[in-house]
PDB file of N, CA and C in Angstrom:
ATOM      1  N   MET A   1       5.358  24.304   6.931  1.00 50.00           N
ATOM      2  CA  MET A   1       4.872  24.168   5.562  1.00 50.00           C
ATOM      3  C   MET A   1       4.021  22.899   5.471  1.00 50.00           C
ATOM      4  N   TYR A   2       2.852  23.029   4.930  1.00 52.00           N
ATOM      5  CA  TYR A   2       1.952  21.901   4.742  1.00 52.00           C
ATOM      6  C   TYR A   2       1.608  21.786   3.263  1.00 52.00           C
ATOM      7  N   PRO A   3       1.405  20.575   2.797  1.00 52.00           N
ATOM      8  CA  PRO A   3       1.033  20.433   1.381  1.00 52.00           C
ATOM      9  C   PRO A   3      -0.355  21.011   1.128  1.00 52.00           C
ATOM     10  N   SER A   4      -0.546  21.578  -0.042  1.00 58.00           N
ATOM     11  CA  SER A   4      -1.864  22.117  -0.384  1.00 58.00           C
ATOM     12  C   SER A   4      -2.814  21.012  -0.830  1.00 58.00           C
ATOM     13  N   GLU A   5      -2.263  19.885  -1.190  1.00 61.00           N
ATOM     14  CA  GLU A   5      -3.050  18.720  -1.596  1.00 61.00           C
ATOM     15  C   GLU A   5      -2.396  17.482  -1.006  1.00 61.00           C
ATOM     16  N   PHE A   6      -3.130  16.403  -0.969  1.00 61.00           N
ATOM     17  CA  PHE A   6      -2.502  15.153  -0.581  1.00 61.00           C
ATOM     18  C   PHE A   6      -3.073  14.017  -1.402  1.00 61.00           C
ATOM     19  N   PHE A   7      -2.284  12.951  -1.498  1.00 66.00           N
ATOM     20  CA  PHE A   7      -2.659  11.792  -2.290  1.00 66.00           C
ATOM     21  C   PHE A   7      -2.807  10.609  -1.357  1.00 66.00           C
ATOM     22  N   VAL A   8      -3.936   9.946  -1.409  1.00 70.00           N
ATOM     23  CA  VAL A   8      -4.201   8.780  -0.584  1.00 70.00           C
ATOM     24  C   VAL A   8      -4.268   7.554  -1.480  1.00 70.00           C
ATOM     25  N   ALA A   9      -3.537   6.511  -1.114  1.00 72.00           N
ATOM     26  CA  ALA A   9      -3.591   5.240  -1.828  1.00 72.00           C
ATOM     27  C   ALA A   9      -4.096   4.188  -0.850  1.00 72.00           C
ATOM     28  N   GLY A  10      -5.178   3.533  -1.195  1.00 73.00           N
ATOM     29  CA  GLY A  10      -5.730   2.505  -0.330  1.00 73.00           C
ATOM     30  C   GLY A  10      -5.974   1.225  -1.097  1.00 73.00           C
ATOM     31  N   LEU A  11      -5.687   0.111  -0.471  1.00 73.00           N
ATOM     32  CA  LEU A  11      -5.897  -1.182  -1.109  1.00 73.00           C
ATOM     33  C   LEU A  11      -6.691  -2.053  -0.152  1.00 73.00           C
ATOM     34  N   ASN A  12      -7.937  -2.263  -0.466  1.00 71.00           N
ATOM     35  CA  ASN A  12      -8.825  -3.083   0.346  1.00 71.00           C
ATOM     36  C   ASN A  12      -9.568  -4.029  -0.586  1.00 71.00           C
ATOM     37  N   LEU A  13      -9.382  -5.309  -0.362  1.00 73.00           N
ATOM     38  CA  LEU A  13     -10.001  -6.294  -1.249  1.00 73.00           C
ATOM     39  C   LEU A  13     -11.285  -6.857  -0.650  1.00 73.00           C
ATOM     40  N   THR A  14     -12.326  -6.853  -1.439  1.00 77.00           N
ATOM     41  CA  THR A  14     -13.583  -7.506  -1.107  1.00 77.00           C
ATOM     42  C   THR A  14     -14.086  -8.138  -2.396  1.00 77.00           C
ATOM     43  N   GLU A  15     -14.142  -9.444  -2.408  1.00 79.00           N
ATOM     44  CA  GLU A  15     -14.556 -10.136  -3.630  1.00 79.00           C
ATOM     45  C   GLU A  15     -16.066 -10.112  -3.798  1.00 79.00           C
ATOM     46  N   ASN A  16     -16.474 -10.138  -5.060  1.00 84.00           N
ATOM     47  CA  ASN A  16     -17.907 -10.157  -5.343  1.00 84.00           C
ATOM     48  C   ASN A  16     -18.445 -11.590  -5.278  1.00 84.00           C
ATOM     49  N   THR A  17     -19.748 -11.714  -5.268  1.00 89.00           N
ATOM     50  CA  THR A  17     -20.402 -13.019  -5.127  1.00 89.00           C
ATOM     51  C   THR A  17     -19.996 -13.983  -6.227  1.00 89.00           C
ATOM     52  N   SER A  18     -19.901 -13.510  -7.447  1.00 92.00           N
ATOM     53  CA  SER A  18     -19.537 -14.366  -8.574  1.00 92.00           C
ATOM     54  C   SER A  18     -18.168 -15.008  -8.363  1.00 92.00           C
ATOM     55  N   TYR A  19     -17.191 -14.224  -7.937  1.00 86.00           N
ATOM     56  CA  TYR A  19     -15.847 -14.761  -7.712  1.00 86.00           C
ATOM     57  C   TYR A  19     -15.872 -15.805  -6.594  1.00 86.00           C
ATOM     58  N   VAL A  20     -16.577 -15.518  -5.522  1.00 85.00           N
ATOM     59  CA  VAL A  20     -16.644 -16.444  -4.388  1.00 85.00           C
ATOM     60  C   VAL A  20     -17.289 -17.759  -4.811  1.00 85.00           C
ATOM     61  N   LEU A  21     -18.361 -17.702  -5.599  1.00 91.00           N
ATOM     62  CA  LEU A  21     -19.032 -18.923  -6.043  1.00 91.00           C
ATOM     63  C   LEU A  21     -18.167 -19.745  -6.995  1.00 91.00           C
ATOM     64  N   LYS A  22     -17.343 -19.092  -7.791  1.00 92.00           N
ATOM     65  CA  LYS A  22     -16.464 -19.799  -8.729  1.00 92.00           C
ATOM     66  C   LYS A  22     -15.224 -20.376  -8.053  1.00 92.00           C
ATOM     67  N   HIS A  23     -14.902 -19.908  -6.855  1.00 88.00           N
ATOM     68  CA  HIS A  23     -13.705 -20.355  -6.137  1.00 88.00           C
ATOM     69  C   HIS A  23     -14.076 -20.752  -4.703  1.00 88.00           C
ATOM     70  N   PRO A  24     -14.883 -21.811  -4.541  1.00 89.00           N
ATOM     71  CA  PRO A  24     -15.375 -22.161  -3.203  1.00 89.00           C
ATOM     72  C   PRO A  24     -14.275 -22.578  -2.225  1.00 89.00           C
ATOM     73  N   LEU A  25     -13.145 -23.035  -2.730  1.00 90.00           N
ATOM     74  CA  LEU A  25     -12.052 -23.441  -1.845  1.00 90.00           C
ATOM     75  C   LEU A  25     -10.975 -22.357  -1.736  1.00 90.00           C
ATOM     76  N   GLY A  26     -11.228 -21.228  -2.336  1.00 86.00           N
ATOM     77  CA  GLY A  26     -10.260 -20.138  -2.303  1.00 86.00           C
ATOM     78  C   GLY A  26     -10.304 -19.372  -0.990  1.00 86.00           C
ATOM     79  N   SER A  27      -9.381 -18.461  -0.859  1.00 84.00           N
ATOM     80  CA  SER A  27      -9.344 -17.594   0.321  1.00 84.00           C
ATOM     81  C   SER A  27      -8.710 -16.265  -0.072  1.00 84.00           C
ATOM     82  N   MET A  28      -8.918 -15.261   0.745  1.00 79.00           N
ATOM     83  CA  MET A  28      -8.289 -13.971   0.481  1.00 79.00           C
ATOM     84  C   MET A  28      -6.769 -14.107   0.559  1.00 79.00           C
ATOM     85  N   LYS A  29      -6.302 -14.968   1.430  1.00 80.00           N
ATOM     86  CA  LYS A  29      -4.858 -15.181   1.561  1.00 80.00           C
ATOM     87  C   LYS A  29      -4.289 -15.738   0.260  1.00 80.00           C
ATOM     88  N   LYS A  30      -4.949 -16.754  -0.310  1.00 82.00           N
ATOM     89  CA  LYS A  30      -4.481 -17.332  -1.578  1.00 82.00           C
ATOM     90  C   LYS A  30      -4.533 -16.309  -2.711  1.00 82.00           C
ATOM     91  N   LEU A  31      -5.492 -15.419  -2.644  1.00 80.00           N
ATOM     92  CA  LEU A  31      -5.659 -14.409  -3.683  1.00 80.00           C
ATOM     93  C   LEU A  31      -4.607 -13.306  -3.576  1.00 80.00           C
ATOM     94  N   THR A  32      -4.304 -12.894  -2.360  1.00 79.00           N
ATOM     95  CA  THR A  32      -3.432 -11.726  -2.194  1.00 79.00           C
ATOM     96  C   THR A  32      -1.943 -12.025  -2.115  1.00 79.00           C
ATOM     97  N   LEU A  33      -1.543 -13.116  -1.499  1.00 80.00           N
ATOM     98  CA  LEU A  33      -0.110 -13.369  -1.299  1.00 80.00           C
ATOM     99  C   LEU A  33       0.714 -13.328  -2.583  1.00 80.00           C
ATOM    100  N   PRO A  34       0.252 -13.917  -3.690  1.00 83.00           N
ATOM    101  CA  PRO A  34       1.061 -13.851  -4.916  1.00 83.00           C
ATOM    102  C   PRO A  34       1.227 -12.428  -5.457  1.00 83.00           C
ATOM    103  N   LYS A  35       0.352 -11.521  -5.080  1.00 80.00           N
ATOM    104  CA  LYS A  35       0.397 -10.145  -5.599  1.00 80.00           C
ATOM    105  C   LYS A  35       1.189  -9.189  -4.712  1.00 80.00           C
ATOM    106  N   LEU A  36       1.576  -9.618  -3.521  1.00 82.00           N
ATOM    107  CA  LEU A  36       2.281  -8.727  -2.608  1.00 82.00           C
ATOM    108  C   LEU A  36       3.581  -8.155  -3.172  1.00 82.00           C
ATOM    109  N   PRO A  37       4.369  -8.918  -3.935  1.00 86.00           N
ATOM    110  CA  PRO A  37       5.585  -8.310  -4.498  1.00 86.00           C
ATOM    111  C   PRO A  37       5.289  -7.090  -5.369  1.00 86.00           C
ATOM    112  N   PHE A  38       4.172  -7.088  -6.076  1.00 86.00           N
ATOM    113  CA  PHE A  38       3.801  -5.932  -6.900  1.00 86.00           C
ATOM    114  C   PHE A  38       3.459  -4.727  -6.021  1.00 86.00           C
ATOM    115  N   LEU A  39       2.723  -4.967  -4.945  1.00 83.00           N
ATOM    116  CA  LEU A  39       2.390  -3.897  -4.010  1.00 83.00           C
ATOM    117  C   LEU A  39       3.660  -3.340  -3.375  1.00 83.00           C
ATOM    118  N   ASN A  40       4.530  -4.229  -2.912  1.00 85.00           N
ATOM    119  CA  ASN A  40       5.764  -3.787  -2.268  1.00 85.00           C
ATOM    120  C   ASN A  40       6.624  -2.977  -3.224  1.00 85.00           C
ATOM    121  N   SER A  41       6.714  -3.410  -4.459  1.00 89.00           N
ATOM    122  CA  SER A  41       7.497  -2.683  -5.460  1.00 89.00           C
ATOM    123  C   SER A  41       6.932  -1.283  -5.674  1.00 89.00           C
ATOM    124  N   TRP A  42       5.617  -1.171  -5.757  1.00 88.00           N
ATOM    125  CA  TRP A  42       4.986   0.134  -5.955  1.00 88.00           C
ATOM    126  C   TRP A  42       5.253   1.049  -4.764  1.00 88.00           C
ATOM    127  N   VAL A  43       5.102   0.515  -3.546  1.00 86.00           N
ATOM    128  CA  VAL A  43       5.321   1.322  -2.345  1.00 86.00           C
ATOM    129  C   VAL A  43       6.761   1.825  -2.298  1.00 86.00           C
ATOM    130  N   GLN A  44       7.709   0.964  -2.627  1.00 88.00           N
ATOM    131  CA  GLN A  44       9.120   1.349  -2.582  1.00 88.00           C
ATOM    132  C   GLN A  44       9.447   2.456  -3.577  1.00 88.00           C
ATOM    133  N   LYS A  45       8.665   2.600  -4.619  1.00 89.00           N
ATOM    134  CA  LYS A  45       8.898   3.640  -5.628  1.00 89.00           C
ATOM    135  C   LYS A  45       8.268   4.982  -5.246  1.00 89.00           C
ATOM    136  N   GLN A  46       7.458   5.004  -4.205  1.00 85.00           N
ATOM    137  CA  GLN A  46       6.795   6.236  -3.788  1.00 85.00           C
ATOM    138  C   GLN A  46       7.769   7.120  -3.028  1.00 85.00           C
ATOM    139  N   HIS A  47       7.433   8.376  -2.923  1.00 81.00           N
ATOM    140  CA  HIS A  47       8.229   9.274  -2.083  1.00 81.00           C
ATOM    141  C   HIS A  47       7.295  10.208  -1.323  1.00 81.00           C
ATOM    142  N   PRO A  48       7.661  10.475  -0.074  1.00 80.00           N
ATOM    143  CA  PRO A  48       6.845  11.348   0.754  1.00 80.00           C
ATOM    144  C   PRO A  48       7.238  12.799   0.538  1.00 80.00           C
ATOM    145  N   GLY A  49       6.457  13.681   1.070  1.00 76.00           N
ATOM    146  CA  GLY A  49       6.848  15.083   1.030  1.00 76.00           C
ATOM    147  C   GLY A  49       5.722  16.004   0.631  1.00 76.00           C
ATOM    148  N   PHE A  50       6.111  17.191   0.171  1.00 74.00           N
ATOM    149  CA  PHE A  50       5.155  18.250  -0.104  1.00 74.00           C
ATOM    150  C   PHE A  50       4.933  18.497  -1.589  1.00 74.00           C
ATOM    151  N   SER A  51       5.605  17.753  -2.446  1.00 75.00           N
ATOM    152  CA  SER A  51       5.427  17.967  -3.882  1.00 75.00           C
ATOM    153  C   SER A  51       4.105  17.367  -4.347  1.00 75.00           C
ATOM    154  N   LYS A  52       3.666  17.784  -5.531  1.00 75.00           N
ATOM    155  CA  LYS A  52       2.377  17.308  -6.056  1.00 75.00           C
ATOM    156  C   LYS A  52       2.358  15.806  -6.308  1.00 75.00           C
ATOM    157  N   ASP A  53       3.518  15.218  -6.587  1.00 78.00           N
ATOM    158  CA  ASP A  53       3.543  13.784  -6.878  1.00 78.00           C
ATOM    159  C   ASP A  53       3.927  12.940  -5.662  1.00 78.00           C
ATOM    160  N   ALA A  54       3.914  13.532  -4.481  1.00 80.00           N
ATOM    161  CA  ALA A  54       4.235  12.788  -3.262  1.00 80.00           C
ATOM    162  C   ALA A  54       3.018  11.996  -2.789  1.00 80.00           C
ATOM    163  N   THR A  55       3.290  10.862  -2.181  1.00 79.00           N
ATOM    164  CA  THR A  55       2.237  10.049  -1.589  1.00 79.00           C
ATOM    165  C   THR A  55       2.236  10.316  -0.097  1.00 79.00           C
ATOM    166  N   ASN A  56       1.115  10.771   0.433  1.00 76.00           N
ATOM    167  CA  ASN A  56       1.042  11.144   1.837  1.00 76.00           C
ATOM    168  C   ASN A  56       0.437  10.062   2.723  1.00 76.00           C
ATOM    169  N   ILE A  57      -0.499   9.304   2.194  1.00 80.00           N
ATOM    170  CA  ILE A  57      -1.164   8.271   2.980  1.00 80.00           C
ATOM    171  C   ILE A  57      -1.255   7.000   2.139  1.00 80.00           C
ATOM    172  N   ILE A  58      -0.791   5.884   2.720  1.00 81.00           N
ATOM    173  CA  ILE A  58      -0.906   4.579   2.059  1.00 81.00           C
ATOM    174  C   ILE A  58      -1.530   3.627   3.077  1.00 81.00           C
ATOM    175  N   ALA A  59      -2.615   2.979   2.702  1.00 79.00           N
ATOM    176  CA  ALA A  59      -3.292   2.054   3.603  1.00 79.00           C
ATOM    177  C   ALA A  59      -3.599   0.761   2.866  1.00 79.00           C
ATOM    178  N   GLU A  60      -3.543  -0.347   3.591  1.00 78.00           N
ATOM    179  CA  GLU A  60      -3.905  -1.639   3.014  1.00 78.00           C
ATOM    180  C   GLU A  60      -4.344  -2.565   4.124  1.00 78.00           C
ATOM    181  N   ASP A  61      -5.061  -3.600   3.755  1.00 74.00           N
ATOM    182  CA  ASP A  61      -5.499  -4.576   4.752  1.00 74.00           C
ATOM    183  C   ASP A  61      -5.278  -6.001   4.256  1.00 74.00           C
ATOM    184  N   LEU A  62      -4.148  -6.229   3.640  1.00 68.00           N
ATOM    185  CA  LEU A  62      -3.859  -7.544   3.079  1.00 68.00           C
ATOM    186  C   LEU A  62      -3.224  -8.465   4.111  1.00 68.00           C
ATOM    187  N   ILE A  63      -3.459  -9.738   3.924  1.00 63.00           N
ATOM    188  CA  ILE A  63      -2.906 -10.755   4.811  1.00 63.00           C
ATOM    189  C   ILE A  63      -1.437 -10.988   4.462  1.00 63.00           C
ATOM    190  N   GLY A  64      -0.589 -11.010   5.464  1.00 64.00           N
ATOM    191  CA  GLY A  64       0.802 -11.387   5.254  1.00 64.00           C
ATOM    192  C   GLY A  64       1.674 -10.351   4.594  1.00 64.00           C
ATOM    193  N   SER A  65       1.347  -9.094   4.740  1.00 64.00           N
ATOM    194  CA  SER A  65       2.118  -8.062   4.046  1.00 64.00           C
ATOM    195  C   SER A  65       3.093  -7.360   4.982  1.00 64.00           C
ATOM    196  N   SER A  66       3.927  -8.126   5.669  1.00 72.00           N
ATOM    197  CA  SER A  66       4.852  -7.538   6.631  1.00 72.00           C
ATOM    198  C   SER A  66       5.867  -6.616   5.962  1.00 72.00           C
ATOM    199  N   GLN A  67       6.246  -6.881   4.727  1.00 80.00           N
ATOM    200  CA  GLN A  67       7.178  -6.007   4.017  1.00 80.00           C
ATOM    201  C   GLN A  67       6.561  -4.630   3.800  1.00 80.00           C
ATOM    202  N   PHE A  68       5.269  -4.576   3.625  1.00 80.00           N
ATOM    203  CA  PHE A  68       4.562  -3.312   3.436  1.00 80.00           C
ATOM    204  C   PHE A  68       4.820  -2.370   4.607  1.00 80.00           C
ATOM    205  N   ILE A  69       4.741  -2.889   5.804  1.00 81.00           N
ATOM    206  CA  ILE A  69       4.946  -2.069   6.998  1.00 81.00           C
ATOM    207  C   ILE A  69       6.349  -1.479   7.000  1.00 81.00           C
ATOM    208  N   SER A  70       7.347  -2.294   6.708  1.00 85.00           N
ATOM    209  CA  SER A  70       8.733  -1.814   6.651  1.00 85.00           C
ATOM    210  C   SER A  70       8.905  -0.752   5.577  1.00 85.00           C
ATOM    211  N   ASP A  71       8.278  -0.948   4.436  1.00 86.00           N
ATOM    212  CA  ASP A  71       8.395   0.015   3.337  1.00 86.00           C
ATOM    213  C   ASP A  71       7.774   1.362   3.700  1.00 86.00           C
ATOM    214  N   VAL A  72       6.635   1.341   4.382  1.00 83.00           N
ATOM    215  CA  VAL A  72       5.994   2.594   4.787  1.00 83.00           C
ATOM    216  C   VAL A  72       6.839   3.299   5.852  1.00 83.00           C
ATOM    217  N   ILE A  73       7.411   2.544   6.770  1.00 84.00           N
ATOM    218  CA  ILE A  73       8.307   3.141   7.770  1.00 84.00           C
ATOM    219  C   ILE A  73       9.506   3.781   7.083  1.00 84.00           C
ATOM    220  N   ASP A  74      10.054   3.114   6.074  1.00 87.00           N
ATOM    221  CA  ASP A  74      11.173   3.685   5.311  1.00 87.00           C
ATOM    222  C   ASP A  74      10.784   5.011   4.656  1.00 87.00           C
ATOM    223  N   LEU A  75       9.568   5.088   4.114  1.00 85.00           N
ATOM    224  CA  LEU A  75       9.106   6.347   3.522  1.00 85.00           C
ATOM    225  C   LEU A  75       9.037   7.453   4.579  1.00 85.00           C
ATOM    226  N   ASN A  76       8.562   7.115   5.758  1.00 82.00           N
ATOM    227  CA  ASN A  76       8.498   8.108   6.833  1.00 82.00           C
ATOM    228  C   ASN A  76       9.894   8.566   7.245  1.00 82.00           C
ATOM    229  N   GLN A  77      10.844   7.638   7.279  1.00 86.00           N
ATOM    230  CA  GLN A  77      12.214   8.008   7.628  1.00 86.00           C
ATOM    231  C   GLN A  77      12.818   8.926   6.570  1.00 86.00           C
ATOM    232  N   LYS A  78      12.512   8.689   5.303  1.00 83.00           N
ATOM    233  CA  LYS A  78      12.990   9.577   4.239  1.00 83.00           C
ATOM    234  C   LYS A  78      12.451  10.985   4.441  1.00 83.00           C
ATOM    235  N   LEU A  79      11.193  11.080   4.821  1.00 78.00           N
ATOM    236  CA  LEU A  79      10.587  12.389   5.054  1.00 78.00           C
ATOM    237  C   LEU A  79      11.275  13.104   6.215  1.00 78.00           C
ATOM    238  N   LEU A  80      11.554  12.376   7.287  1.00 77.00           N
ATOM    239  CA  LEU A  80      12.233  12.977   8.433  1.00 77.00           C
ATOM    240  C   LEU A  80      13.636  13.443   8.066  1.00 77.00           C
ATOM    241  N   LEU A  81      14.352  12.652   7.277  1.00 77.00           N
ATOM    242  CA  LEU A  81      15.697  13.041   6.847  1.00 77.00           C
ATOM    243  C   LEU A  81      15.648  14.277   5.964  1.00 77.00           C
ATOM    244  N   HIS A  82      14.629  14.370   5.131  1.00 69.00           N
ATOM    245  CA  HIS A  82      14.485  15.510   4.220  1.00 69.00           C
ATOM    246  C   HIS A  82      14.205  16.794   4.993  1.00 69.00           C
ATOM    247  N   LYS A  83      13.463  16.688   6.090  1.00 66.00           N
ATOM    248  CA  LYS A  83      13.103  17.864   6.884  1.00 66.00           C
ATOM    249  C   LYS A  83      14.292  18.392   7.680  1.00 66.00           C
ATOM    250  N   ASN A  84      15.244  17.512   8.031  1.00 59.00           N
ATOM    251  CA  ASN A  84      16.388  17.930   8.870  1.00 59.00           C
ATOM    252  C   ASN A  84      17.521  18.438   8.067  1.00 59.00           C
TER     253      ASN A  84
END
């Protein structure tokens, strides 16, 4: 059984010129690290599978998001448990 649709969630940050000029001492790390708990919370609320509201693909390229990897692995394990 394969899903008839899939949902992809991607998070890739690229700042615009205006933001970079206003924050010359900033960095992507300083920008993203405070927001990681929100991303992790959202990922933990997702569920894999074949239903219309399932999340099938989650991608991100943030600095320091090691919890994200664990959360995505947990989602995959839930899917495997559901199939067995």
